[in-house]
Amino acid sequence: MKHNRLLAFNQAIQRLLLTLLILCPLSVSADNTWSYHQENDRLTNRSYSFALSPLPPRGLYDNIRLEVVCKDNTLHVAVDADSLIASQGSAFGFEYQIDKNPPVTLQMKTFKDTKRRGYTEDQAKRIVDDLLTGQSIFIRVNTMIRTVLSAAMPLENAADPVKHVVADCGLSLSGNATGEPVYSLSELEQDFAKLSPDQQQQVLGKIKRIIREMQ
């Protein structure tokens, strides 16, 4: 009798270990890819959506995540960190670099109810366009105590979640319908800087005419 109980116990342990071995790789995989989520705001009870980045490798970078959010039909990009960024409602420096392109520096602002989470609305579309052009992103956050938080994360699985959020906001991405690569503002700035002064003036003249025609 004791032998049978011991055998049944060992078999149960083996099944449990096998289950854990099967589930663990799935959990690790989910943590290392971008994902799409929908939640309800507790204050307004309105639903909103967001694309969440994976966490950077432990031990190499700070614990930071990026979010592309559509809330109240407004698109914004948020950064979430465990460490202190700035006092509530305060601006702070944020820098991101797509692949080996030149870094882009801008200002974010913390939410009114937290010191560890910031966002930008004005530069959200630009960041999203850049996210969809690269394979990886490296970010830096300048904190109020003059320390720098940094993180790196892949972008290979970011396209579908990010595009889903952008569509939730009723926005479109250039090249999205045809499958052509997105030509981001940072790429335009790089290409424009390579032109001669005369060529730059020609480009500016054409852009001016295009804008007037679209107004």
Coordinates of C-alpha atoms in Angstrom, one line a residue:
M1 CA 0.0 0.0 0.0
K2 CA 2.8 2.4 1.0
H3 CA 4.6 1.5 -2.2
N4 CA 1.6 2.3 -4.3
R5 CA 1.1 5.7 -2.6
L6 CA 4.7 6.6 -3.1
L7 CA 4.5 5.6 -6.7
A8 CA 1.4 7.7 -7.2
F9 CA 3.0 10.7 -5.5
N10 CA 6.1 10.4 -7.7
Q11 CA 4.0 10.3 -10.8
A12 CA 2.1 13.4 -9.7
I13 CA 5.4 15.2 -9.1
Q14 CA 6.6 14.2 -12.5
R15 CA 3.4 15.5 -14.2
L16 CA 3.8 18.8 -12.3
L17 CA 7.4 19.2 -13.4
L18 CA 6.5 18.4 -17.0
T19 CA 3.7 21.0 -16.9
L20 CA 6.1 23.6 -15.6
L21 CA 8.7 22.8 -18.3
I22 CA 6.1 23.2 -20.9
L23 CA 4.7 26.5 -19.5
C24 CA 8.0 28.2 -18.7
P25 CA 9.2 28.7 -22.3
L26 CA 5.8 30.2 -23.2
S27 CA 6.0 32.7 -20.4
V28 CA 9.6 33.7 -21.3
S29 CA 8.6 34.1 -24.9
A30 CA 5.6 36.3 -24.0
D31 CA 7.9 38.5 -22.0
N32 CA 10.3 39.0 -24.9
T33 CA 7.9 40.3 -27.5
W34 CA 5.6 43.2 -28.1
S35 CA 1.9 42.7 -27.2
Y36 CA -1.5 44.3 -27.6
H37 CA -3.8 45.0 -24.7
Q38 CA -7.2 46.5 -24.0
E39 CA -8.2 47.7 -20.5
N40 CA -10.8 50.0 -18.8
D41 CA -9.9 53.2 -17.1
R42 CA -11.1 52.9 -13.5
L43 CA -12.0 56.6 -13.3
T44 CA -13.9 57.0 -16.5
N45 CA -14.8 53.4 -17.2
R46 CA -13.8 54.0 -20.8
S47 CA -11.8 51.4 -22.6
Y48 CA -8.3 52.1 -24.1
S49 CA -5.7 50.1 -25.9
F50 CA -1.9 50.0 -25.8
A51 CA 1.0 48.1 -27.3
L52 CA 3.5 47.1 -24.6
S53 CA 7.2 46.5 -25.2
P54 CA 9.1 43.6 -23.7
L55 CA 11.3 44.2 -20.7
P56 CA 15.1 44.7 -21.5
P57 CA 17.5 42.0 -20.4
R58 CA 18.0 41.9 -16.7
G59 CA 21.4 43.0 -15.5
L60 CA 22.3 44.9 -18.6
Y61 CA 19.8 47.7 -18.6
D62 CA 17.3 49.5 -16.3
N63 CA 13.8 48.1 -15.9
I64 CA 12.0 50.3 -18.5
R65 CA 9.1 49.6 -20.8
L66 CA 7.6 51.6 -23.7
E67 CA 3.9 51.8 -24.5
V68 CA 2.0 53.1 -27.5
V69 CA -1.4 54.1 -26.2
C70 CA -4.7 55.1 -27.7
K71 CA -6.9 56.7 -25.0
D72 CA -9.8 59.0 -25.6
N73 CA -9.0 58.9 -29.3
T74 CA -5.6 60.4 -28.6
L75 CA -2.3 58.7 -29.4
H76 CA 0.6 59.0 -27.1
V77 CA 3.8 57.2 -26.3
A78 CA 4.6 56.4 -22.6
V79 CA 7.7 55.3 -20.8
D80 CA 7.3 53.3 -17.6
A81 CA 10.3 52.8 -15.2
D82 CA 10.8 51.4 -11.7
S83 CA 13.2 54.2 -10.8
L84 CA 12.4 57.9 -10.2
I85 CA 12.1 59.9 -13.4
A86 CA 10.8 63.3 -12.4
S87 CA 8.4 64.9 -10.0
Q88 CA 4.7 64.6 -10.8
G89 CA 3.7 66.7 -13.9
S90 CA 7.3 67.7 -14.6
A91 CA 9.2 67.5 -17.9
F92 CA 12.3 65.4 -18.4
G93 CA 14.7 64.5 -21.3
F94 CA 14.0 61.4 -23.3
E95 CA 16.2 60.1 -26.1
Y96 CA 15.7 57.1 -28.5
Q97 CA 17.8 55.6 -31.2
I98 CA 16.5 53.2 -33.9
D99 CA 19.2 50.8 -35.0
K100 CA 22.3 52.8 -35.9
N101 CA 20.4 56.0 -36.9
P102 CA 21.2 59.2 -35.1
P103 CA 19.6 59.6 -31.7
V104 CA 16.4 61.6 -31.4
T105 CA 16.1 63.8 -28.3
L106 CA 12.7 65.2 -27.1
Q107 CA 10.9 66.1 -23.9
M108 CA 8.4 64.0 -22.1
K109 CA 6.2 64.8 -19.1
T110 CA 5.3 62.7 -16.1
F111 CA 1.7 62.0 -15.3
K112 CA 0.1 64.0 -12.5
D113 CA -0.3 60.9 -10.3
T114 CA 3.2 59.3 -10.7
K115 CA 6.9 60.1 -10.7
R116 CA 7.9 57.0 -12.6
R117 CA 5.8 57.2 -15.8
G118 CA 6.0 59.8 -18.5
Y119 CA 4.5 60.4 -21.9
T120 CA 4.4 62.6 -25.0
E121 CA 1.5 63.3 -27.4
D122 CA 3.1 65.8 -29.7
Q123 CA 5.9 63.4 -30.7
A124 CA 3.9 60.2 -30.5
K125 CA 3.3 59.9 -34.3
R126 CA 6.9 60.5 -35.1
I127 CA 8.1 57.9 -32.5
V128 CA 5.6 55.3 -33.9
D129 CA 6.7 55.9 -37.5
D130 CA 10.3 55.4 -36.4
L131 CA 9.5 52.2 -34.4
L132 CA 8.1 50.6 -37.5
T133 CA 11.3 51.2 -39.5
G134 CA 13.9 49.4 -37.4
Q135 CA 14.9 46.2 -35.8
S136 CA 15.8 47.5 -32.3
I137 CA 15.4 50.6 -30.2
F138 CA 17.8 52.0 -27.5
I139 CA 16.4 54.6 -25.1
R140 CA 17.8 56.9 -22.4
V141 CA 15.8 58.8 -19.7
N142 CA 17.4 61.7 -17.9
T143 CA 16.1 61.8 -14.3
M144 CA 15.6 64.7 -11.9
I145 CA 18.6 63.5 -9.9
R146 CA 20.8 63.7 -12.9
T147 CA 21.2 60.0 -13.5
V148 CA 20.5 58.3 -16.8
L149 CA 18.3 55.3 -17.2
S150 CA 18.8 53.2 -20.3
A151 CA 17.2 50.2 -22.0
A152 CA 17.3 48.3 -25.3
M153 CA 14.6 46.2 -26.8
P154 CA 13.8 44.5 -30.1
L155 CA 11.3 45.8 -32.6
E156 CA 10.9 42.7 -34.8
N157 CA 7.4 41.9 -33.4
A158 CA 6.2 45.5 -32.7
A159 CA 4.5 46.1 -36.0
D160 CA 1.1 44.4 -35.5
P161 CA 0.5 45.6 -31.9
V162 CA 1.5 49.1 -32.7
K163 CA -0.5 49.3 -35.9
H164 CA -3.5 47.9 -34.0
V165 CA -3.3 50.8 -31.5
V166 CA -2.9 53.4 -34.2
A167 CA -5.9 52.0 -36.0
D168 CA -7.9 52.2 -32.7
C169 CA -7.2 56.0 -32.8
G170 CA -8.5 56.3 -36.3
L171 CA -5.0 57.1 -37.7
S172 CA -3.1 55.7 -40.7
L173 CA 0.5 55.1 -41.3
S174 CA 2.2 56.0 -44.6
G175 CA 3.0 52.9 -46.6
N176 CA 0.8 50.8 -44.4
A177 CA -1.8 50.0 -47.1
T178 CA 0.7 49.2 -49.8
G179 CA 3.2 47.4 -47.6
E180 CA 6.0 49.8 -48.4
P181 CA 8.5 50.8 -45.7
V182 CA 7.5 53.8 -43.7
Y183 CA 9.6 56.9 -44.5
S184 CA 10.0 58.5 -41.0
L185 CA 10.7 62.1 -40.1
S186 CA 14.2 61.2 -38.8
E187 CA 15.1 59.6 -42.1
L188 CA 13.9 62.7 -43.9
E189 CA 16.1 64.8 -41.7
Q190 CA 19.1 62.6 -42.4
D191 CA 18.6 62.6 -46.2
F192 CA 17.9 66.4 -46.2
A193 CA 21.2 67.1 -44.4
K194 CA 23.1 65.3 -47.2
L195 CA 21.8 67.7 -49.8
S196 CA 23.6 70.8 -51.0
P197 CA 22.2 74.2 -50.0
D198 CA 20.6 74.7 -53.4
Q199 CA 19.0 71.2 -53.3
Q200 CA 17.7 71.9 -49.9
Q201 CA 16.0 75.0 -51.1
Q202 CA 14.4 73.1 -54.0
V203 CA 13.1 70.5 -51.6
L204 CA 11.7 73.1 -49.2
G205 CA 10.0 74.8 -52.2
K206 CA 8.3 71.5 -53.2
I207 CA 7.3 70.7 -49.7
K208 CA 5.7 74.2 -49.3
R209 CA 3.7 73.7 -52.5
I210 CA 2.5 70.3 -51.4
I211 CA 1.4 71.6 -48.0
R212 CA -0.5 74.5 -49.7
E213 CA -2.2 72.1 -52.0
M214 CA -3.3 69.9 -49.1
Q215 CA -4.7 72.8 -47.0

